[in-house]
Coordinates of C-alpha atoms and ligand atoms in Angstrom, one line a residue:
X1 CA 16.9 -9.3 15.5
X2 CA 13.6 -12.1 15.3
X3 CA 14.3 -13.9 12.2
X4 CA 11.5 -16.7 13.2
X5 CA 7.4 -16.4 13.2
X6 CA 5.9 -14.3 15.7
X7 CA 3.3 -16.1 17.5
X8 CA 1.2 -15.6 20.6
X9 CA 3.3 -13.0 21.8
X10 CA 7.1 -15.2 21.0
X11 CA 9.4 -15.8 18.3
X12 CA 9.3 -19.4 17.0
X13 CA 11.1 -20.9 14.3
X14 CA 9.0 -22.7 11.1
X15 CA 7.4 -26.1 11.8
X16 CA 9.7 -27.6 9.0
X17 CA 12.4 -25.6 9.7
X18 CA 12.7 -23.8 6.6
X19 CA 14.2 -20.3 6.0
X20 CA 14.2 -17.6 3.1
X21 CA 17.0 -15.3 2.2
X22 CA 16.4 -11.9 3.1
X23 CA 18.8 -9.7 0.7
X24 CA 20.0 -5.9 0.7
X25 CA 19.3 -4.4 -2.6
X26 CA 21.7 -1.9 -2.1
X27 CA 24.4 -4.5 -2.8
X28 CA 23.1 -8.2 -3.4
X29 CA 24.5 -9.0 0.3
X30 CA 22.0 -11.9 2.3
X31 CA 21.2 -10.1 5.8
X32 CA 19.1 -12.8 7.1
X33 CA 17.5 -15.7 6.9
X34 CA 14.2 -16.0 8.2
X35 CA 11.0 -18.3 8.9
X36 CA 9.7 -19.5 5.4
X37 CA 6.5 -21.1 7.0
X38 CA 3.4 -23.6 5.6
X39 CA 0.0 -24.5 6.9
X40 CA 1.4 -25.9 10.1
X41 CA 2.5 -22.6 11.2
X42 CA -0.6 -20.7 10.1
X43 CA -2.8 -23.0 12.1
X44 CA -1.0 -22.0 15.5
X45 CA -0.8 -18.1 14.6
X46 CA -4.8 -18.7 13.7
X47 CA -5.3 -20.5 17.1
X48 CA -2.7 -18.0 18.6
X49 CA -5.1 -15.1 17.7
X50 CA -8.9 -17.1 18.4
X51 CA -7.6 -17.7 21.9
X52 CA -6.9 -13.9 22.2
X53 CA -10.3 -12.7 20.9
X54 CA -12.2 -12.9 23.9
X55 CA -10.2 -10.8 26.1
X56 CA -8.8 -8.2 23.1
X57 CA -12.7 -7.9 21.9
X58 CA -14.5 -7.6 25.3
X59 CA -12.0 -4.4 25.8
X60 CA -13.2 -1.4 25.8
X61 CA -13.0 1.0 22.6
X62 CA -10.9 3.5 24.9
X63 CA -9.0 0.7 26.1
X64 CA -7.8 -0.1 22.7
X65 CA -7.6 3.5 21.4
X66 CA -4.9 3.8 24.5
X67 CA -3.2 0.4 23.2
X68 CA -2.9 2.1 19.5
X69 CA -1.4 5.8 21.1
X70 CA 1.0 3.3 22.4
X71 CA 2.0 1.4 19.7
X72 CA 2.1 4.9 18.1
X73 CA 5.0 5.9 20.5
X74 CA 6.7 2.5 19.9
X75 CA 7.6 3.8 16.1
X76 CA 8.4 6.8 17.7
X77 CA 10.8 5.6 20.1
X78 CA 12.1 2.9 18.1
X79 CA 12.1 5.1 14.7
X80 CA 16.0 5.5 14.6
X81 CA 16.4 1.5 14.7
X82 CA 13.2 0.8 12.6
X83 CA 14.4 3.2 10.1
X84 CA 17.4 1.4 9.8
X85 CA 15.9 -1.8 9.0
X86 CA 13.7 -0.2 6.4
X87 CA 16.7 1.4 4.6
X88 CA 18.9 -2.0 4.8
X89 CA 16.2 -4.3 3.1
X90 CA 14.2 -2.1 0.8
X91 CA 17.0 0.0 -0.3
X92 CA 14.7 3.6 1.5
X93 CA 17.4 6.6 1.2
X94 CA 17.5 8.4 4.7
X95 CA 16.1 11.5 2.8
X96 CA 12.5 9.5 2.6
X97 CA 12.4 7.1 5.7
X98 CA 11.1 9.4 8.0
X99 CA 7.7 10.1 5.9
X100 CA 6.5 7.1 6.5
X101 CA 7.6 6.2 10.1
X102 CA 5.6 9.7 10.6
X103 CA 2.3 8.2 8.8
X104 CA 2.5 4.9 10.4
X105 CA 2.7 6.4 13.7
X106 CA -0.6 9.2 12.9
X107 CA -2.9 6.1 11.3
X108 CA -2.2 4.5 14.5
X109 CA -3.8 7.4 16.2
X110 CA -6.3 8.0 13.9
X111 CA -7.3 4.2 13.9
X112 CA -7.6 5.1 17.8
X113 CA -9.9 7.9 18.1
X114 CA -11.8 6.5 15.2
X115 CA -12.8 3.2 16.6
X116 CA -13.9 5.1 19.1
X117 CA -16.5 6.8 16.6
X118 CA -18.6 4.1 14.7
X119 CA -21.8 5.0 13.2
X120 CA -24.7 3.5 12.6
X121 CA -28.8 4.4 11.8
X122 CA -30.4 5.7 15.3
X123 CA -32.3 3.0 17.3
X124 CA -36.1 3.3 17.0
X125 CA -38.8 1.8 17.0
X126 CA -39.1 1.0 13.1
X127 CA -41.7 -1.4 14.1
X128 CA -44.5 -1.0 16.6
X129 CA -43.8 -2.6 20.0
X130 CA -40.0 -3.4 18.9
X131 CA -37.5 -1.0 19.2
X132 CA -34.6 -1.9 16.8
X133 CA -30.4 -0.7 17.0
X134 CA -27.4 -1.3 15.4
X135 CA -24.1 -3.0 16.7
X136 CA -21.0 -3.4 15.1
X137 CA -19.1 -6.5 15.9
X138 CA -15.3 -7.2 14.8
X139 CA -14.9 -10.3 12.8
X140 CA -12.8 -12.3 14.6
X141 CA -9.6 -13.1 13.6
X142 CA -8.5 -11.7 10.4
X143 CA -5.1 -11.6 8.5
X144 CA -3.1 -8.7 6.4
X145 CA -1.2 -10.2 3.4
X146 CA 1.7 -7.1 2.9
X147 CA 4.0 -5.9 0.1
X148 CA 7.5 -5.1 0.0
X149 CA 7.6 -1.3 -0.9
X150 CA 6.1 0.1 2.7
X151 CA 6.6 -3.2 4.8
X152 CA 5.9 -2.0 7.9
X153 CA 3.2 1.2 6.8
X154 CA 1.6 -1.8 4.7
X155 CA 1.1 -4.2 7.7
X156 CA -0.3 -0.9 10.1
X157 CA -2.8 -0.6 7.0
X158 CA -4.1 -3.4 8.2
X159 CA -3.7 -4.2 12.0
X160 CA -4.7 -0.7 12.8
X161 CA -8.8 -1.1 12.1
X162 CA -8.2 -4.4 12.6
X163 CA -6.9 -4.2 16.0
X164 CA -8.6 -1.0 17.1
X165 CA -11.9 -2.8 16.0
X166 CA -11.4 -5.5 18.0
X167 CA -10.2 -8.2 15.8
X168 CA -7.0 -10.6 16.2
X169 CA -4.4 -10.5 13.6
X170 CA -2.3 -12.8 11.6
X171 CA 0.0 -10.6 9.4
X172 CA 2.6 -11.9 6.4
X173 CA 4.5 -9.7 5.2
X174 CA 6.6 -9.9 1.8
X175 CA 8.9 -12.9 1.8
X176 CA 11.1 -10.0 0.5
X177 CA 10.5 -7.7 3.5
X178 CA 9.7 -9.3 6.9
X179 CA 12.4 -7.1 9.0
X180 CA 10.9 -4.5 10.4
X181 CA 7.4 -6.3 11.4
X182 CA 9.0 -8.7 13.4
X183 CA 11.1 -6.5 15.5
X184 CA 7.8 -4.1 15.7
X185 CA 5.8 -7.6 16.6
X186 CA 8.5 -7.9 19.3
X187 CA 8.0 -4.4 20.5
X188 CA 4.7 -4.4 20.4
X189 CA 4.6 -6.9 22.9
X190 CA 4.6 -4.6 25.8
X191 CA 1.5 -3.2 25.0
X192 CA -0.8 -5.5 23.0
X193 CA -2.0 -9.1 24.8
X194 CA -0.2 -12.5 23.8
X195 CA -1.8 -13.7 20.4
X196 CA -3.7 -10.3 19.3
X197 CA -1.1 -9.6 16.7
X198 CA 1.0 -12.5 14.9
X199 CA 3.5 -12.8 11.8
X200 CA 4.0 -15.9 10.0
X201 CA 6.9 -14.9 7.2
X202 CA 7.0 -16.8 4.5
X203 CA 6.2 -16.8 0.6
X204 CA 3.3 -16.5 -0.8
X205 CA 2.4 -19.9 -2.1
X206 CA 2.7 -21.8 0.9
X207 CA 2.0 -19.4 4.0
X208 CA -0.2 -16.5 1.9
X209 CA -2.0 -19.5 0.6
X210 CA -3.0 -21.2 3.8
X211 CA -3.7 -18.0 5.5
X212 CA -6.4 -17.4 2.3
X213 CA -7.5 -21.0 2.6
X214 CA -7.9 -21.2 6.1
X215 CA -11.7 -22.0 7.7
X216 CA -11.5 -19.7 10.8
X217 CA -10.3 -16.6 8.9
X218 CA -12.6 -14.2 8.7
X219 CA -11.4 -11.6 6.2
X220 CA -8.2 -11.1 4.4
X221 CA -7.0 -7.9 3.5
X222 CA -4.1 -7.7 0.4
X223 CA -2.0 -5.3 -0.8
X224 CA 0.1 -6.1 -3.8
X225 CA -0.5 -7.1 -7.8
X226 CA -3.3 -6.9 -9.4
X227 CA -3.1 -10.9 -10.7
X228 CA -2.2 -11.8 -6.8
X229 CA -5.3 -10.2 -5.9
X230 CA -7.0 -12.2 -8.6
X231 CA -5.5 -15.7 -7.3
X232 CA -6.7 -14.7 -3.8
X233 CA -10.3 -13.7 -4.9
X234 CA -10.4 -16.9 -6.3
X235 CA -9.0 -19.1 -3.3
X236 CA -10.9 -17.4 -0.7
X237 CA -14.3 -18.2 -2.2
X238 CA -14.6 -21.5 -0.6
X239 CA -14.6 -19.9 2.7
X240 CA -16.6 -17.4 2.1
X241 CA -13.8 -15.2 4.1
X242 CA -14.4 -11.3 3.2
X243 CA -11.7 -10.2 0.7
X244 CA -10.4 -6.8 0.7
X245 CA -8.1 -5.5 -2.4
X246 CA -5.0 -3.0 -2.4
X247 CA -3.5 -3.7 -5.9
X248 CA -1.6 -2.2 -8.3
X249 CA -1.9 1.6 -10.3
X250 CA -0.6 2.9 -13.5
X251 CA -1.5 6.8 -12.2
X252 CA -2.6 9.4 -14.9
X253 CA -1.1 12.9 -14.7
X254 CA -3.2 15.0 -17.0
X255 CA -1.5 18.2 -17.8
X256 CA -3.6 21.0 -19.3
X257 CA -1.7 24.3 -21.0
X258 CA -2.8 26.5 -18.2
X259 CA -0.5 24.6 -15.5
X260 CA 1.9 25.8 -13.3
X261 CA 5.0 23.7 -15.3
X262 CA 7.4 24.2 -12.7
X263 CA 5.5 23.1 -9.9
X264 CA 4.7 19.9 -11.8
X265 CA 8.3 19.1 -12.7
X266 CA 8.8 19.3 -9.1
X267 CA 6.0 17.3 -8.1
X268 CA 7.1 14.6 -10.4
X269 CA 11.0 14.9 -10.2
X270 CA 9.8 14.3 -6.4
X271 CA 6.7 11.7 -6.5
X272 CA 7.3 9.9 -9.6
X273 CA 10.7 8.5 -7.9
X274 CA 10.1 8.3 -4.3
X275 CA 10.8 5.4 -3.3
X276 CA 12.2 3.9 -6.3
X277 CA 8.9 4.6 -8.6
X278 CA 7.9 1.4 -6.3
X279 CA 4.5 3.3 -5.1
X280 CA 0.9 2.0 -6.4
X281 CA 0.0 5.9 -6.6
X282 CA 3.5 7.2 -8.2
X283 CA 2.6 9.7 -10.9
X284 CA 4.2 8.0 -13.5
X285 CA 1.9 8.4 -16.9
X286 CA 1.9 12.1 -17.8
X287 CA -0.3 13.1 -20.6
X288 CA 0.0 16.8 -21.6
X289 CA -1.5 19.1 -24.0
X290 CA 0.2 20.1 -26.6
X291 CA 2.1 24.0 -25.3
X292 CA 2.5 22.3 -21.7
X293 CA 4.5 19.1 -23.5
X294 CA 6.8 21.3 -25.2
X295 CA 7.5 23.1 -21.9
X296 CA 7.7 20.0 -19.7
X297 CA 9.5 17.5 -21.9
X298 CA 12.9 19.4 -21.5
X299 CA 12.4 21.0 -18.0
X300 CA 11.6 17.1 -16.5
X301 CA 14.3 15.2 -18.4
X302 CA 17.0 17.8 -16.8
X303 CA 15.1 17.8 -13.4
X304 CA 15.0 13.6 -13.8
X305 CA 18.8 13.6 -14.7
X306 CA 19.7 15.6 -11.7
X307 CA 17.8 12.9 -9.0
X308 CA 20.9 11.4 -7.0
X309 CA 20.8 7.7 -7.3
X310 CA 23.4 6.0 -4.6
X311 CA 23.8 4.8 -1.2
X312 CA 20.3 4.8 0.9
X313 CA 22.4 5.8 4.0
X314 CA 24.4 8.3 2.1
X315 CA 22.4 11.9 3.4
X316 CA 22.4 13.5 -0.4
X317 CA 20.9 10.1 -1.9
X318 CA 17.7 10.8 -3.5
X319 CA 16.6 7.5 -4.7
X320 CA 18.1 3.9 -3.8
X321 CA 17.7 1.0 -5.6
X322 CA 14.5 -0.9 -6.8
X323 CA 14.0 -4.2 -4.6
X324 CA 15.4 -7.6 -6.4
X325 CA 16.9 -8.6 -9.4
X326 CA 13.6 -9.9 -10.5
X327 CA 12.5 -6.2 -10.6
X328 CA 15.7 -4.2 -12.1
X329 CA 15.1 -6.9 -14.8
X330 CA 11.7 -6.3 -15.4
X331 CA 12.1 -2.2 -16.0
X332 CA 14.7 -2.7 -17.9
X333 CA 12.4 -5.2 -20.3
X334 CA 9.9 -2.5 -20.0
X335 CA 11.6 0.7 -21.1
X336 CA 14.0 -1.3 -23.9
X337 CA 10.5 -2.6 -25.2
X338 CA 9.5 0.6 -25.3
X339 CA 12.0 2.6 -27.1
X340 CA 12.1 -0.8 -29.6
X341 CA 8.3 0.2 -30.6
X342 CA 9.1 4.0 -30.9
X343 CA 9.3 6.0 -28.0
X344 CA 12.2 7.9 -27.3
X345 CA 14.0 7.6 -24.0
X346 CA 15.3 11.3 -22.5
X347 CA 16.8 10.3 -20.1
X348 CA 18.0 7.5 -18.2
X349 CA 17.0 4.0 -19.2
X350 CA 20.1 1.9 -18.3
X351 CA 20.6 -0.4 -14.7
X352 CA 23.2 1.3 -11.9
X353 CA 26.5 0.1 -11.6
X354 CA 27.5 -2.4 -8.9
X355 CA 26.3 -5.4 -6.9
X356 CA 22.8 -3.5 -5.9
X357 CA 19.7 -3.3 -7.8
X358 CA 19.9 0.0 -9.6
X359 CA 17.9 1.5 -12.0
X360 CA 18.4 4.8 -13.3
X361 CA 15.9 7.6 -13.0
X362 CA 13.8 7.8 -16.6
X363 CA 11.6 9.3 -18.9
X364 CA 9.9 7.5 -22.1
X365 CA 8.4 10.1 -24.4
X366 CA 5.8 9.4 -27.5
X367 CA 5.0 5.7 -26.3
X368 CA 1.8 4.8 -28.0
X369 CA -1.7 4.7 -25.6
X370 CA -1.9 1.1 -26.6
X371 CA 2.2 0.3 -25.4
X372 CA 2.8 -2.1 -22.4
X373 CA 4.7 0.8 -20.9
X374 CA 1.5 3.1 -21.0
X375 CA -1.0 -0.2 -20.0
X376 CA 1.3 -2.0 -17.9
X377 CA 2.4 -1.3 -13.9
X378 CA 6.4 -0.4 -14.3
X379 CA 6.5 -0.3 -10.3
X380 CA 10.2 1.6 -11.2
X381 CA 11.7 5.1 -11.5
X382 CA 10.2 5.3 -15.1
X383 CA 7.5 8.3 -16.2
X384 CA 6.2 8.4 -19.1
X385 CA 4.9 11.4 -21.4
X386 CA 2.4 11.5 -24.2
X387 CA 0.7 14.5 -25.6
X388 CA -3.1 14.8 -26.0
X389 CA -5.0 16.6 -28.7
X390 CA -8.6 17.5 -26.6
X391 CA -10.0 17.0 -23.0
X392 CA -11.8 14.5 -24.6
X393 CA -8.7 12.2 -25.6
X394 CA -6.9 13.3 -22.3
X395 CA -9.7 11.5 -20.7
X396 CA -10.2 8.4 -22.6
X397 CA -6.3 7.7 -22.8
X398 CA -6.4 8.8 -18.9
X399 CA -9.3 5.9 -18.3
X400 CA -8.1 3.7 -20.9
X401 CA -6.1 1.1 -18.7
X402 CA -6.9 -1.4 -16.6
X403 CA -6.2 -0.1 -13.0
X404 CA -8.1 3.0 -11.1
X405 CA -6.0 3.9 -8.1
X406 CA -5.4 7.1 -8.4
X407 CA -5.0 10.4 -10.7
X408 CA -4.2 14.1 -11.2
X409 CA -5.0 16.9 -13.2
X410 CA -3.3 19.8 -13.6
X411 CA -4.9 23.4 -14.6
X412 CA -5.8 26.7 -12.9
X413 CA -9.3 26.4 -14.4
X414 CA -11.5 25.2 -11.6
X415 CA -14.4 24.4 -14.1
X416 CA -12.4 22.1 -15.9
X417 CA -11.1 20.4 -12.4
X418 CA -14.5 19.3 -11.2
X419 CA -15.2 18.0 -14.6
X420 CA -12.2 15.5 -14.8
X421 CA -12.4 14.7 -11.5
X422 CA -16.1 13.6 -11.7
X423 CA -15.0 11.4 -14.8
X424 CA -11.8 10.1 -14.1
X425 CA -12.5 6.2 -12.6
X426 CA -9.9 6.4 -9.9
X427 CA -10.5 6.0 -6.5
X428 CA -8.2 9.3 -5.5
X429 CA -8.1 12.7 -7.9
X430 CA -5.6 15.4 -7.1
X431 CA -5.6 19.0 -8.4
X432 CA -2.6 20.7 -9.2
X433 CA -0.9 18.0 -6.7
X434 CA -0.3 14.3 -6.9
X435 CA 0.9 12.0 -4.4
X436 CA 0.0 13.3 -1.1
X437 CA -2.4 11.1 1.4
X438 CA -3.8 11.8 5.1
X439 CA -5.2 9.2 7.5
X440 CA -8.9 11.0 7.7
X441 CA -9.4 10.0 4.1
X442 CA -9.6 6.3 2.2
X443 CA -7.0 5.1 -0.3
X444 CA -8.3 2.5 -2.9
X445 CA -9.0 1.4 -6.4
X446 CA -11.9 1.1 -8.9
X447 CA -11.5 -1.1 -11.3
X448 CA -8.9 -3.7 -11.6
X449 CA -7.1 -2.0 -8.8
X450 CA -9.0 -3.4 -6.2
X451 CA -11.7 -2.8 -3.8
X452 CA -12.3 -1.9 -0.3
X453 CA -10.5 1.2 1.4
X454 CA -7.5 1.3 3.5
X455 CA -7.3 4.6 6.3
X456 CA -9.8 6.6 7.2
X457 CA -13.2 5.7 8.9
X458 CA -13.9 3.1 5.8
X459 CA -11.4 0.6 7.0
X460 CA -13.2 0.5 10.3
X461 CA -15.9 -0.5 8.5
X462 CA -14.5 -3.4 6.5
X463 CA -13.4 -5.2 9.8
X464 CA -16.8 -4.5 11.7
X465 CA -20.2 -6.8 10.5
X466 CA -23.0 -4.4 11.2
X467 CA -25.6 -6.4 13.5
X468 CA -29.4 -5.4 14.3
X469 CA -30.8 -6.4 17.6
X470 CA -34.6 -6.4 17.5
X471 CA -36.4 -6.2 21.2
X472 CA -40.2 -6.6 21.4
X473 CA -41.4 -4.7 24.6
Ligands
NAD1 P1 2.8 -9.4 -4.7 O1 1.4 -9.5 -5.2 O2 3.8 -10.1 -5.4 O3 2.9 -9.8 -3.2 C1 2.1 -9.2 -2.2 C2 2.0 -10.2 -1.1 O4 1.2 -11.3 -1.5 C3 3.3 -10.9 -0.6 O5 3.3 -10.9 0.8 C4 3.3 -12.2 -1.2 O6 4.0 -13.2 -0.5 C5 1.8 -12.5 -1.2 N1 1.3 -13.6 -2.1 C6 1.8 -13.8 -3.3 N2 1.1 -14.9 -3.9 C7 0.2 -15.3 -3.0 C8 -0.8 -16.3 -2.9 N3 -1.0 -17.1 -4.0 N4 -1.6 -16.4 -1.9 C9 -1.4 -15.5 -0.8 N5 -0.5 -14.6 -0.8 C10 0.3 -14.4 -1.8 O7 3.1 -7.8 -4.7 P2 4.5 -7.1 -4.4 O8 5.3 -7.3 -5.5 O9 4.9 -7.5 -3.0 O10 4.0 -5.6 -4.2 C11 3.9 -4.8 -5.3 C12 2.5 -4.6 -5.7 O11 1.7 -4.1 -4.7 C13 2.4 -3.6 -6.9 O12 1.5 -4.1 -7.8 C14 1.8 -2.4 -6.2 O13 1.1 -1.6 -7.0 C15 0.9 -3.0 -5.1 N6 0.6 -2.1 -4.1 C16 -0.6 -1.6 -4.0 C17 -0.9 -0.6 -3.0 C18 -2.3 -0.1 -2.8 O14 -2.6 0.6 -1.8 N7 -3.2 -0.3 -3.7 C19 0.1 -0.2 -2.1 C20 1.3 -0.7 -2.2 C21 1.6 -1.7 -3.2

């Protein structure tokens, strides 16, 4: 398997010939060692891509549409072995894997036909004698900084409208995570041009830094914390490089008397852990009125203790382990903070046993709206559960956080559904379901959570300038 830098279409190691440890979290064990890269390797994966940009731009949109079908059917064909490398280095159980080898494979597509699709106003003559229309261009070359919970599904997020917009790619993906992009950057190479798509591994600091600082990037598209997005706001401004913002959730699930309980236990014995808890939309902050609580307090903590935590390539494995050391330390800070100030853990709330980074399924109940476990990201297999007095409060403690990613309510009355789904300052509401996403519609924050959409016909947009050609007759 590459363990170096893709670039312009080979593997090649780190100019200073640096590596990073790549590590199983399953069981501690180092299964690679890979490129841990600087500026000097970011300026040949940024040359690598501006040579490319002629010939990948000047292609045809049906051209590139039948490049992303392609790469499409590379996950496809390659989904046993890039399944694999998912489970080994984020810890994926086999149960899960397949979900989002599936939706890497159908944004592809979408991204396709899409590009295919642009819009713009009609041309016209808006002034006498000069008839005006609308091109969109692609950028140039642009860069996709990734995360570690969907490593590759994170990185297609962002090559896909990049790519099938005519833009050249450098990609990083988590110093944690860089498996599966490489051997997909290596696959890919059948189909896709010598320099259109390039990974630079490394850590964040050094590559992520000098892909942000660099002059002839044109837009940089994260997806990670919300104070990483900050830092990168900040160092992108000198070169004016577009900045586009996947960051982090703390997602409301707003529980009214009149919902279907069991379905929602469900729904959040199943979302709220999937993957770990490690998902920027896991519904993971209930707050229920005060008949539903009663019911769903008991029901969930039962459901929650009955979640098999194990081996990710054991086939009854429900949840794996979360994805360092760094991070089973940080959730278990969170929840013993919170039953210090007064919440009451139900169930859970202690680390596996063993080498690997476990962390048992949990649910805090009673923490206060103002708690670091109610205002702070967990990113971990922790919900927790609060009981509201009116609609009112169930909206205010709903809104009352920093982040806006995404939230659900749950009730049978329909009236009540379009109201807190025209309040609630998220960028996705669900009704009577929570978690679920489909490549025709956008994904992204308000607030603190970012800004700028990933899927759907929005993402084309943020890689395309709009242009207006004026012709006097
Ligand atoms: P992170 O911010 O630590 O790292 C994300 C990426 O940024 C990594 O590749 C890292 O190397 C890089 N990076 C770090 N510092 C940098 C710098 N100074 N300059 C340039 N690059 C830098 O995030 P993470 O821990 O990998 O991922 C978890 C976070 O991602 C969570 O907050 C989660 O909510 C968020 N997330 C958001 C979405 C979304 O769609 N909104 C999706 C998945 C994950």
């Amino acid at each position: 398997m590459g363990t170096d830098n893709f670039i312009g279409g080979k593997f090649s190691p780190a100019g200073s010939g640096k590596t990073d440890e790549v590590i199983n979290p399953a069981t501690g064990e180092v299964i690679a060692k890979v490129a841990s890269s600087d500026s000097i390797d970011v300026d040949a994966a940024v040359a690598a891509a501006s040579d490319a940009f002629g010939e990948w731009s000047a292609k045809t949109p049906r051209e590139r549409s039948e490049a992303m079908f392609a790469l499409a059917k590379i996950i496809e064909d390659n989904v046993d072995e890039l399944s694999e490398i998912e489970m080994r280095n984020v810890g994926k159980p086999k149960q899960i894997i397949g979900i989002e080898m599936d939706l890497s494979a159908d944004n592809l597509r979408f991204f396709g036909g899409a590009a295919r699709n642009m819009e713009g106003k009609a041309a016209g003559e808006y002034l006498a004698d000069h008839t005006s229309y609308i091109r969109r261009d692609p950028l140039g070359v642009v860069a996709g900084i990734a995360p570690w919970n969907y490593p590759l599904n994170m990185a297609v997020w962002k090559f896909g409208p990049a790519l099938a917009t005519g833009n050249t790619i450098v990609l990083k993906p988590s110093e944690l995570t860089p498996l599966s992009l490489l051997r997909f950057a290596e696959l890919a190479s059948e189909v896709l041009p010598p320099g259109v798509l390039n990974v630079v591994c490394g850590q964040g600091e050094t590559a992520g830094d000098a892909i942000v600082r660099h002059k002839d990037i044109r837009l940089v598209s994260l997806t990670g914390d919300v104070n990483t997005g900050k830092l990168i706001a900040r160092n992108a401004a000198d070169t004016l490089k577009r900045v586009h913002l996947e960051l982090g959730g703390k997602a409301p699930v707003i529980v009214f008397d009149d919902a279907d309980i069991e379905t929602l236990v469900t729904a959040l014995a199943e979302g709220a852990y999937y993957n770990s808890g490690q998902d920027c939309t896991a519904p993971c902050r209930v707050i229920a009125g005060a008949k539903a609580f009663e019911k769903l307090v008991p029901a969930l903590t039962d459901a929650v203790g009955a979640i098999a935590m194990g081996d990710p390539f054991d086939e009854n494995t429900a949840m794996g382990p979360v994805i360092s050391k760094d991070q089973q330390d940080r959730v278990a800070g969170m929840v013993s903070r919170a039953a210090e100030s007064g919440a009451e853990v139900t169930v859970g709330g202690n680390t596996g046993a063993g080498a690997g980074f476990f962390y048992q399924p949990t649910v805090v109940v009673n923490p206060a709206q103002n708690s670091e476990i109610v205002q702070r990201e967990v990113f971990g297999p922790v919900v927790s559960v609060q009981r509201f007095n009116d609609e009112a409060q169930a909206l205010q403690w709903a809104n009352g956080v920093d982040y806006g990613l995404s939230a659900s309510v749950w009730t049978s009355d329909v009236g009540r559904a379009m109201r807190m789904s025209k309040a609630l300052e998220f960028g996705c509401v669900w009704v009577n379901q929570h978690i679920m996403i489909t490549s025709e519609m956008p994904h992204g924050g308000f607030k603190q959570s970012g800004y700028g959409k990933d899927m759907s016909s929005y993402a084309l947009e943020h890689y395309t300038e709009a242009k207006h050609v004026m012709i006097k007759h």
